[in-house]
Short mmCIF file of C-alpha atoms in Angstrom, two decimals:
data_model
loop_
_atom_site.label_atom_id
_atom_site.label_comp_id
_atom_site.label_asym_id
_atom_site.label_seq_id
_atom_site.Cartn_x
_atom_site.Cartn_y
_atom_site.Cartn_z
CA MET A 1020 54.86 48.48 64.96
CA PRO A 1021 55.02 46.35 61.71
CA SER A 1022 58.79 45.19 60.71
CA LEU A 1023 60.17 47.27 57.91
CA ASN A 1024 61.75 44.73 56.26
CA ALA A 1025 57.90 43.34 54.77
CA LYS A 1026 57.39 42.88 51.04
CA PRO A 1027 55.21 46.40 50.58
CA GLY A 1028 51.82 46.56 48.01
CA LEU A 1029 51.30 47.01 44.59
CA HIS A 1030 50.32 50.55 44.48
CA ARG A 1031 47.84 51.29 41.97
CA SER A 1032 47.07 54.58 40.79
CA VAL A 1033 43.81 57.01 41.25
CA SER A 1034 42.76 56.10 37.41
CA GLU A 1035 43.35 52.42 38.18
CA TRP A 1036 41.25 52.66 41.64
CA THR A 1037 38.61 54.85 39.38
CA SER A 1038 38.31 52.18 36.59
CA ASN A 1039 38.03 49.38 38.86
CA ASN A 1040 35.21 50.60 41.11
CA GLN A 1041 32.87 51.68 37.47
CA GLN A 1042 33.99 48.17 35.82
CA LEU A 1043 32.36 46.69 39.33
CA SER A 1044 28.72 48.99 39.27
CA ALA A 1045 28.63 48.59 35.18
CA THR A 1046 29.25 44.77 36.21
CA ALA A 1047 27.32 44.93 38.76
CA GLN A 1048 24.04 46.67 36.85
CA HIS A 1049 24.68 44.24 34.19
CA GLU A 1050 24.19 40.96 35.80
CA ARG A 1051 20.77 42.78 37.78
CA HIS A 1052 19.75 43.62 34.30
CA ILE A 1053 20.30 39.82 32.97
CA SER A 1054 18.92 38.42 36.07
CA ASN A 1055 16.00 40.68 35.66
CA VAL A 1056 15.68 39.68 32.25
CA ILE A 1057 15.86 35.95 33.63
CA ARG A 1058 13.45 36.56 35.75
CA GLN A 1059 10.77 38.23 33.47
CA GLU A 1060 11.33 35.45 31.09
CA GLY A 1061 11.07 33.18 34.05
CA ARG A 1062 7.80 34.15 35.47
CA THR A 1063 6.62 34.84 31.83
CA LEU A 1064 7.24 30.81 30.77
CA ARG A 1065 5.71 29.92 34.66
CA ASN A 1066 2.85 31.63 33.64
CA GLU A 1067 2.70 29.75 30.42
CA THR A 1068 3.49 26.31 31.80
CA ASN A 1069 0.95 26.65 34.58
CA PHE A 1070 -1.71 27.44 31.56
CA LYS A 1071 -0.49 25.07 29.00
CA THR A 1072 -0.57 22.50 31.93
CA ARG A 1073 -3.95 22.98 33.06
CA TRP A 1074 -5.71 23.23 29.95
CA ASP A 1075 -3.95 20.18 29.11
CA GLU A 1076 -5.02 18.21 31.65
CA THR A 1077 -8.70 20.21 31.65
CA ASP A 1078 -8.28 18.89 27.99
CA THR A 1079 -7.07 15.48 29.12
CA CYS A 1080 -9.81 15.20 31.65
CA ARG A 1081 -12.08 16.29 28.54
CA ARG A 1082 -10.99 13.53 26.39
CA LEU A 1083 -11.17 10.65 29.14
CA SER A 1084 -14.85 11.60 30.38
CA ASP A 1085 -16.03 11.23 26.44
CA ARG A 1086 -13.41 7.88 26.64
CA VAL A 1087 -15.25 6.77 29.23
CA TRP A 1088 -18.82 8.28 27.88
CA ASP A 1089 -18.06 6.40 24.69
CA VAL A 1090 -16.87 3.46 26.40
CA ALA A 1091 -19.72 3.01 28.85
CA ARG A 1092 -22.37 3.57 25.49
CA TRP A 1093 -20.59 0.43 23.74
CA LYS A 1094 -20.64 -1.07 27.33
CA GLU A 1095 -24.44 -1.05 27.03
CA VAL A 1096 -24.93 -2.04 23.44
CA LEU A 1097 -23.34 -4.89 24.26
CA GLU A 1098 -25.07 -5.74 27.70
CA THR A 1099 -28.58 -5.00 25.78
CA CYS A 1100 -27.24 -7.69 22.76
CA ALA A 1101 -25.91 -9.57 24.81
CA GLN A 1102 -29.54 -9.85 26.22
CA LYS A 1103 -30.73 -10.05 23.35
CA VAL A 1104 -28.93 -13.28 22.41
CA ASP A 1105 -29.19 -15.22 25.78
CA GLU A 1106 -33.27 -14.47 25.28
CA GLU A 1107 -33.26 -15.97 21.83
CA MET A 1108 -30.74 -18.79 23.18
CA GLU A 1109 -33.32 -19.31 25.69
CA THR A 1110 -36.47 -19.40 22.63
CA LEU A 1111 -34.74 -21.42 20.39
CA THR A 1112 -33.41 -24.28 23.26
CA LEU A 1113 -37.50 -24.60 23.70
CA SER A 1114 -38.44 -24.99 20.19
CA LYS A 1115 -35.40 -27.56 19.89
CA GLU A 1116 -36.31 -29.37 23.32
CA HIS A 1117 -40.33 -29.07 21.45
CA THR A 1118 -38.99 -30.56 18.28
CA GLU A 1119 -37.34 -33.25 19.99
CA GLN A 1120 -40.64 -34.27 21.65
CA ALA A 1121 -42.21 -33.86 18.39
CA LEU A 1122 -39.94 -36.39 17.07
CA ALA A 1123 -40.13 -38.73 20.25
CA ALA A 1124 -44.13 -38.81 19.60
CA THR A 1125 -43.71 -40.13 16.55
CA ALA A 1126 -42.38 -43.23 18.04
CA VAL A 1127 -44.98 -44.52 19.24
CA PRO A 1128 -47.23 -43.95 15.51
CA LEU A 1129 -44.44 -45.85 13.97
CA GLU A 1130 -44.51 -48.54 16.33
CA VAL A 1131 -48.71 -49.45 16.22
CA THR A 1132 -48.38 -48.81 11.99
CA THR A 1133 -45.79 -51.27 11.95
CA GLU A 1134 -46.90 -53.70 14.03
CA CYS A 1135 -50.49 -53.59 12.36
CA LEU A 1136 -48.90 -54.34 9.21
CA THR A 1137 -47.37 -57.50 11.00
CA LEU A 1138 -50.91 -58.42 11.82
CA ARG A 1139 -52.14 -58.10 8.54
CA GLU A 1140 -49.68 -59.95 7.13
CA GLY A 1141 -51.25 -62.94 9.65
CA ARG A 1142 -53.99 -63.04 7.07
CA GLN A 1143 -54.18 -66.72 4.78
CA GLY A 1144 -55.69 -67.71 1.92
CA HIS A 1145 -57.55 -65.25 -0.38
CA GLU A 1146 -57.51 -63.18 2.76
CA LEU A 1147 -54.91 -62.43 2.37
CA VAL A 1148 -55.42 -59.54 -0.56
CA THR A 1149 -53.41 -55.72 -0.93
CA ASP A 1150 -56.37 -53.53 0.07
CA PRO A 1151 -56.72 -50.17 0.61
CA VAL A 1152 -55.33 -50.23 4.17
CA ASP A 1153 -51.46 -51.74 2.99
CA GLU A 1154 -51.43 -49.00 1.10
CA GLN A 1155 -52.82 -46.83 3.67
CA LEU A 1156 -50.75 -47.98 6.38
CA LYS A 1157 -47.20 -48.60 3.72
CA LYS A 1158 -48.33 -44.21 3.26
CA GLU A 1159 -48.50 -43.92 7.08
CA VAL A 1160 -44.61 -45.63 7.32
CA GLU A 1161 -43.62 -43.58 4.97
CA LEU A 1162 -44.64 -40.30 6.28
CA ILE A 1163 -43.94 -40.63 9.68
CA GLU A 1164 -39.98 -41.71 8.59
CA ARG A 1165 -39.84 -38.20 6.31
CA VAL A 1166 -41.51 -36.14 9.17
CA GLN A 1167 -38.65 -38.08 11.81
CA GLN A 1168 -36.14 -37.41 9.03
CA VAL A 1169 -37.09 -33.43 8.24
CA LEU A 1170 -37.54 -33.28 12.65
CA GLN A 1171 -34.30 -34.49 12.57
CA GLN A 1172 -32.43 -32.51 10.36
CA HIS A 1173 -34.16 -28.93 12.20
CA THR A 1174 -32.92 -30.53 15.40
CA SER A 1175 -29.99 -30.28 13.67
CA ARG A 1176 -29.95 -27.23 12.00
CA ALA A 1177 -31.60 -25.74 16.41
CA PHE A 1178 -28.31 -27.15 17.47
CA GLU A 1179 -25.90 -25.71 15.01
CA GLN A 1180 -26.92 -22.55 15.41
CA LEU A 1181 -27.37 -22.35 19.69
CA CYS A 1182 -23.38 -23.54 19.11
CA ILE A 1183 -23.42 -20.30 16.77
CA LEU A 1184 -25.25 -18.25 19.41
CA GLN A 1185 -23.11 -19.60 22.13
CA GLU A 1186 -20.15 -18.38 20.26
CA VAL A 1187 -21.25 -15.03 19.46
CA ARG A 1188 -22.71 -14.62 22.79
CA HIS A 1189 -18.58 -15.38 23.96
CA GLN A 1190 -17.30 -12.74 21.42
CA LEU A 1191 -19.57 -10.46 22.89
CA THR A 1192 -18.86 -11.66 26.45
CA ALA A 1193 -15.35 -11.32 25.61
CA ASP A 1194 -15.38 -7.40 24.64
CA LEU A 1195 -17.74 -6.65 27.60
CA GLN A 1196 -15.13 -7.51 29.99
CA ASN A 1197 -12.99 -5.80 28.16
CA LYS A 1198 -15.13 -2.82 27.67
CA MET A 1199 -15.29 -2.94 31.44
CA ASP A 1200 -11.99 -3.47 32.45
CA ALA A 1201 -11.06 -0.32 29.99
CA LEU A 1202 -14.02 1.77 32.19
CA ASP A 1203 -12.66 0.68 35.22
CA ILE A 1204 -8.92 2.15 34.15
CA ASP A 1205 -10.20 5.25 32.29
CA MET A 1206 -11.94 5.87 35.54
CA SER A 1207 -9.12 5.05 37.51
CA CYS A 1208 -7.16 7.89 35.35
CA LEU A 1209 -10.07 10.74 35.66
CA SER A 1210 -10.28 10.33 39.19
CA LEU A 1211 -6.19 10.56 39.41
CA THR A 1212 -4.96 14.23 40.59
CA ILE A 1213 -1.42 15.97 40.93
CA LYS A 1214 -2.30 15.23 45.12
CA SER A 1215 -3.68 11.52 44.33
CA PRO A 1216 -0.28 9.51 46.77
CA HIS A 1217 -0.27 6.82 44.07
CA ILE A 1218 1.75 8.89 41.00
CA SER A 1219 5.10 8.07 40.12
CA LEU A 1220 7.35 8.65 37.13
CA LYS A 1221 7.04 6.09 34.79
CA THR A 1222 9.55 5.12 32.28
CA ASN A 1223 9.06 5.19 28.85
CA PRO A 1224 5.26 5.92 29.33
CA THR A 1225 4.89 7.33 26.10
CA ARG A 1226 5.29 3.47 24.29
CA ILE A 1227 2.76 2.70 21.59
CA PRO A 1228 2.46 -1.41 23.54
CA SER A 1229 1.59 -3.87 21.03
CA GLY A 1230 -1.80 -4.87 20.07
CA SER A 1231 -2.63 -1.61 20.10
CA SER A 1232 -5.82 -0.71 17.83
CA THR A 1233 -6.80 3.01 15.97
CA PRO A 1234 -10.02 4.58 17.77
CA GLN A 1235 -11.44 3.51 13.73
CA GLU A 1236 -10.11 -0.31 14.42
CA TRP A 1237 -11.64 0.39 18.02
CA VAL A 1238 -15.53 1.09 16.71
CA GLN A 1239 -15.52 -1.25 13.88
CA PHE A 1240 -14.30 -4.39 16.14
CA SER A 1241 -17.37 -3.51 18.46
CA GLN A 1242 -19.58 -3.07 15.61
CA HIS A 1243 -18.78 -6.55 14.01
CA ASN A 1244 -19.14 -8.28 17.40
CA VAL A 1245 -23.23 -6.00 17.24
CA ALA A 1246 -23.95 -7.12 13.90
CA ARG A 1247 -23.16 -10.53 14.22
CA ALA A 1248 -24.90 -11.17 16.96
CA HIS A 1249 -27.82 -9.42 15.08
CA GLU A 1250 -27.37 -11.43 12.42
CA ALA A 1251 -27.67 -15.19 14.20
CA MET A 1252 -30.47 -13.90 16.15
CA GLN A 1253 -32.27 -13.08 13.18
CA VAL A 1254 -31.23 -16.30 11.61
CA SER A 1255 -32.05 -18.37 14.76
CA GLN A 1256 -35.48 -15.80 14.77
CA GLN A 1257 -36.31 -17.60 11.34
CA ILE A 1258 -35.34 -20.74 12.25
CA ARG A 1259 -37.91 -21.24 14.86
CA GLU A 1260 -40.53 -20.38 12.77
CA ASP A 1261 -39.21 -22.88 10.32
CA MET A 1262 -39.71 -25.83 13.15
CA ASN A 1263 -43.12 -24.62 14.34
CA LEU A 1264 -44.22 -23.88 10.99
CA THR A 1265 -42.58 -26.97 10.22
CA ARG A 1266 -44.09 -29.08 12.85
CA ALA A 1267 -47.41 -28.10 12.51
CA GLN A 1268 -47.72 -28.60 8.81
CA LEU A 1269 -46.43 -32.13 9.84
CA GLN A 1270 -48.76 -32.48 12.48
CA ASN A 1271 -51.58 -32.05 10.74
CA GLU A 1272 -50.29 -34.18 7.93
CA LEU A 1273 -49.88 -37.69 10.31
CA GLU A 1274 -53.55 -36.22 11.57
CA THR A 1275 -55.12 -36.60 8.17
CA GLN A 1276 -53.09 -39.79 7.78
CA ARG A 1277 -53.82 -41.50 10.88
CA ARG A 1278 -57.56 -40.49 9.82
CA ALA A 1279 -57.18 -41.56 6.28
CA THR A 1280 -55.85 -45.30 7.14
CA GLU A 1281 -58.49 -45.60 10.02
CA PHE A 1282 -61.30 -44.76 7.63
CA ALA A 1283 -59.70 -47.20 5.96
CA LEU A 1284 -59.50 -50.19 8.08
CA ARG A 1285 -62.94 -49.55 9.29
CA LYS A 1286 -64.22 -50.24 6.04
CA ARG A 1287 -62.64 -53.05 5.19
CA ASN A 1288 -63.53 -54.36 8.88
CA HIS A 1289 -67.36 -53.15 7.83
CA LEU A 1290 -66.22 -55.19 4.38
CA GLU A 1291 -65.24 -58.18 6.52
CA GLU A 1292 -68.27 -58.21 8.15
CA GLN A 1293 -70.71 -58.01 5.10
CA ALA A 1294 -68.49 -61.04 3.58
CA ARG A 1295 -68.33 -63.13 6.42
CA HIS A 1296 -72.59 -62.81 7.37
CA GLU A 1297 -72.69 -63.34 3.72
CA LEU A 1298 -70.77 -66.90 3.62
CA GLU A 1299 -72.64 -67.76 6.59
CA TRP A 1300 -75.92 -67.21 4.95
CA GLN A 1301 -75.00 -68.98 2.08
CA ILE A 1302 -73.27 -72.04 4.45
CA LYS A 1303 -76.79 -72.49 5.97
CA THR A 1304 -78.36 -72.55 3.09
CA THR A 1305 -76.30 -75.02 1.06
CA GLU A 1306 -76.69 -76.53 4.54
CA GLU A 1307 -80.46 -77.17 3.76
CA GLU A 1308 -80.04 -78.18 0.59
CA MET A 1309 -77.61 -80.80 1.85
CA ALA A 1310 -79.78 -82.26 4.05
CA GLU A 1311 -82.82 -81.84 1.71
CA MET A 1312 -80.75 -83.47 -0.84
CA GLU A 1313 -80.47 -86.77 1.67
CA ILE A 1314 -83.63 -86.99 2.22
CA ASP A 1315 -83.97 -87.22 -1.74
CA ILE A 1316 -81.33 -89.57 -2.17
CA HIS A 1317 -83.05 -91.19 0.58
CA GLY A 1318 -86.24 -90.89 -1.09
CA LEU A 1319 -85.01 -92.39 -4.72
CA ASP A 1320 -83.18 -95.05 -3.42
CA ALA A 1321 -86.63 -96.41 -1.51
CA ASP A 1322 -87.93 -96.03 -4.80
CA LEU A 1323 -85.19 -97.85 -7.06
CA GLN A 1324 -85.67 -100.49 -4.00
CA ALA A 1325 -89.77 -100.72 -4.43
CA LYS A 1326 -89.19 -100.36 -8.39
CA THR A 1327 -86.58 -103.52 -8.20
CA ALA A 1328 -88.95 -105.61 -5.82
CA ASN A 1329 -91.51 -104.71 -8.64
CA LEU A 1330 -89.23 -105.69 -11.82
CA LYS A 1331 -88.78 -109.25 -9.50
CA LEU A 1332 -92.18 -109.93 -9.51
CA ALA A 1333 -92.04 -109.30 -13.18
CA HIS A 1334 -89.23 -111.04 -14.15
CA THR A 1335 -90.74 -113.82 -11.58
CA ARG A 1336 -94.17 -113.91 -13.39
CA LEU A 1337 -92.74 -114.15 -17.17
CA GLU A 1338 -90.09 -116.98 -15.71
CA THR A 1339 -92.81 -118.74 -14.38
CA ARG A 1340 -95.10 -118.55 -17.19
CA THR A 1341 -92.52 -120.23 -19.44
CA ASN A 1342 -93.98 -123.12 -17.71
CA ARG A 1343 -97.21 -123.29 -19.48
CA PRO A 1344 -97.50 -126.58 -22.00
CA ASN A 1345 -97.95 -126.96 -25.29
CA VAL A 1346 -100.13 -124.55 -26.75
CA ASP A 1347 -100.64 -122.82 -23.84
CA LEU A 1348 -97.39 -121.05 -24.27
CA CYS A 1349 -99.33 -118.27 -25.51
CA ARG A 1350 -98.33 -115.14 -26.06
CA ASP A 1351 -101.36 -113.25 -25.18
CA GLU A 1352 -102.25 -109.89 -23.27
CA VAL A 1353 -100.59 -111.25 -19.97
CA GLN A 1354 -97.23 -111.83 -22.20
CA HIS A 1355 -97.18 -108.23 -23.85
CA GLY A 1356 -97.96 -106.99 -20.11
CA LEU A 1357 -95.35 -108.71 -18.40
CA VAL A 1358 -93.12 -107.69 -21.18
CA ASN A 1359 -94.34 -104.13 -21.60
CA GLU A 1360 -93.76 -103.57 -17.85
CA VAL A 1361 -90.33 -104.98 -17.48
CA GLN A 1362 -88.95 -102.73 -20.01
CA GLN A 1363 -90.77 -100.03 -18.23
CA LEU A 1364 -89.30 -100.73 -15.25
CA GLU A 1365 -85.68 -101.49 -16.31
CA ALA A 1366 -86.10 -98.21 -17.55
CA THR A 1367 -87.59 -95.99 -14.62
CA ILE A 1368 -85.01 -98.15 -12.60
CA ALA A 1369 -82.01 -96.69 -15.37
CA ALA A 1370 -83.46 -93.47 -14.57
CA LEU A 1371 -83.51 -93.66 -10.71
CA LYS A 1372 -80.07 -95.05 -10.47
CA GLN A 1373 -78.94 -91.75 -13.45
CA LYS A 1374 -80.69 -90.07 -11.12
CA LEU A 1375 -79.33 -91.23 -7.96
CA SER A 1376 -75.82 -90.87 -9.22
CA GLU A 1377 -76.40 -87.44 -9.75
CA ALA A 1378 -77.72 -86.42 -6.22
CA GLN A 1379 -75.21 -88.33 -4.60
CA HIS A 1380 -72.72 -86.42 -6.99
CA SER A 1381 -74.58 -82.99 -6.07
CA LEU A 1382 -74.36 -83.64 -2.73
CA GLN A 1383 -70.60 -85.06 -2.30
CA LYS A 1384 -69.47 -81.93 -4.14
CA MET A 1385 -72.10 -79.18 -2.03
CA LYS A 1386 -69.94 -81.83 0.70
CA LEU A 1387 -67.03 -80.63 -0.47
CA HIS A 1388 -67.84 -76.53 -0.97
CA HIS A 1389 -69.02 -76.78 2.51
CA PHE A 1390 -66.48 -77.42 3.98
CA ARG A 1391 -63.83 -75.01 1.34
CA MET A 1392 -66.70 -72.20 2.65
CA LEU A 1393 -66.34 -73.30 6.09
CA GLN A 1394 -62.31 -73.13 5.75
CA ASP A 1395 -62.66 -69.82 4.16
CA LEU A 1396 -65.50 -68.42 6.71
CA SER A 1397 -62.61 -69.79 9.02
CA ARG A 1398 -60.31 -67.65 7.71
CA LYS A 1399 -62.81 -64.77 7.60
CA GLN A 1400 -62.87 -64.75 11.10
CA GLU A 1401 -59.11 -64.38 11.65
CA ALA A 1402 -58.90 -61.57 8.71
CA LEU A 1403 -61.54 -60.15 10.59
CA SER A 1404 -59.85 -61.08 14.14
CA LEU A 1405 -56.61 -58.98 12.80
CA GLU A 1406 -58.74 -56.14 11.31
CA GLN A 1407 -60.23 -55.87 15.49
CA ARG A 1408 -56.39 -55.86 17.06
CA SER A 1409 -55.18 -53.25 14.53
CA LEU A 1410 -58.19 -51.38 15.09
CA ASN A 1411 -57.73 -52.10 18.79
CA THR A 1412 -53.73 -51.50 18.88
CA ARG A 1413 -54.53 -47.40 16.46
CA ALA A 1414 -56.97 -46.56 19.78
CA ARG A 1415 -53.35 -45.85 21.42
CA LEU A 1416 -52.60 -43.69 18.81
CA THR A 1417 -56.12 -41.65 20.03
CA ALA A 1418 -55.33 -42.72 23.68
CA THR A 1419 -52.06 -40.66 22.95
CA SER A 1420 -53.79 -38.05 20.89
CA SER A 1421 -55.75 -36.79 23.78
CA THR A 1422 -52.90 -37.15 26.41
CA ASP A 1423 -50.48 -34.74 24.00
CA ASN A 1424 -53.90 -32.51 23.89
CA LYS A 1425 -54.13 -32.44 27.45
CA ASN A 1426 -50.62 -30.96 28.14
CA SER A 1427 -50.92 -28.76 24.85
CA ALA A 1428 -53.59 -26.56 22.92
CA LEU A 1429 -54.83 -27.84 19.59
CA VAL A 1430 -53.35 -24.76 18.09
CA VAL A 1431 -50.22 -24.17 17.63
CA PRO A 1432 -48.78 -20.19 17.66
CA LEU A 1433 -46.79 -19.34 14.73
CA ALA A 1434 -44.70 -15.91 14.80
CA ASN A 1435 -43.97 -14.07 11.28
CA SER A 1436 -40.59 -12.46 10.91
CA SER A 1437 -41.86 -8.65 11.56
CA GLY A 1438 -43.44 -9.99 14.95
CA ARG A 1439 -46.48 -8.19 14.31
CA SER A 1440 -49.01 -11.05 14.29
CA ASN A 1441 -49.50 -14.97 16.30
CA LEU A 1442 -50.38 -16.63 13.44
CA GLN A 1443 -52.57 -19.98 14.73
CA LEU A 1444 -52.60 -22.89 12.40
CA LEU A 1445 -55.17 -25.22 13.90
CA ALA A 1446 -53.75 -29.18 14.39
CA GLN A 1447 -56.73 -31.21 13.18
#
């Protein structure tokens, strides 16, 4: 039984009790209504956010797919362009090597032509003439030096273009590598799902990284690389066509000049042989004339000795007849005959001496001229030997040309800028 001393509780009235019950019921109903509204709004929000999330994810996947397609398309464009650049570099390098070989091949003709000029400088006397052979040889030297200069310029130009192509190829390779990396990243992102094990929240993922570009800049960058590559390949193709055409033209000019020089050399050799034969005939004829002249001189001298004996006889007779005595020292017919004989003999001896002197002088002149002709014949034979050595030296050019023809065709293929036809220029 409770103690009567405990403090009693606060008693409420029935109306307070009823009011309290009503308030509790109203509050409970209100809270249930608010809860119901919140639940309905939550369900609506869940549905809307689920649809929005799925749509955003689907749209992102679509955008990623489109981006992957764009990157893959540009990757194929860059790969094709890089392959074409590689092919053009290989072709240009081959053409450059051919030009370098043509440049190296001019060393032998220049050496041969210079040697021919040096050989022909060994001519002496009147054989050292500035003839058409000298003119052709000097023209050939000038042509070869010009050919070397032109080929060297083309080689340098091809080397510079190869450097440009290499730089373009490097840019394409860097762009292609970036495209491949970006494609791998986008493909990786496209393969991710909410169930992927490596997804996580990141710090400030919506930031704009430094160095970012706009889609327009992205497209323009690759377009610029491709356009620059095509421009470099067009320039390279033009350089190759120029080199091929120039090599063919210069080869034709060298061949034409070589034939002109050899024709002049053979013609000069023929003229030298004719001159030598003519001089040999002149020497032979002069020697025959000298022999006859010596015989005639001996004859004149013998006649002169004979006439001197006759003069002695006449003188002796005249002198002896001066010893006739007195009236018998008569100027008779004998005396007149002897005087006339002496006068005639003296005139004859004077004429024979004069003719003998002339004959001896003529013989001396012929001997002197014969000596000069022998000297000139020696120079002509030496000059002819030098001409023959020059011809033999130039035979190296024909041998070199035959070797080159075995290694390469006689036609030089040329491609026009359109690439629709191949031109062929005969190397004659």
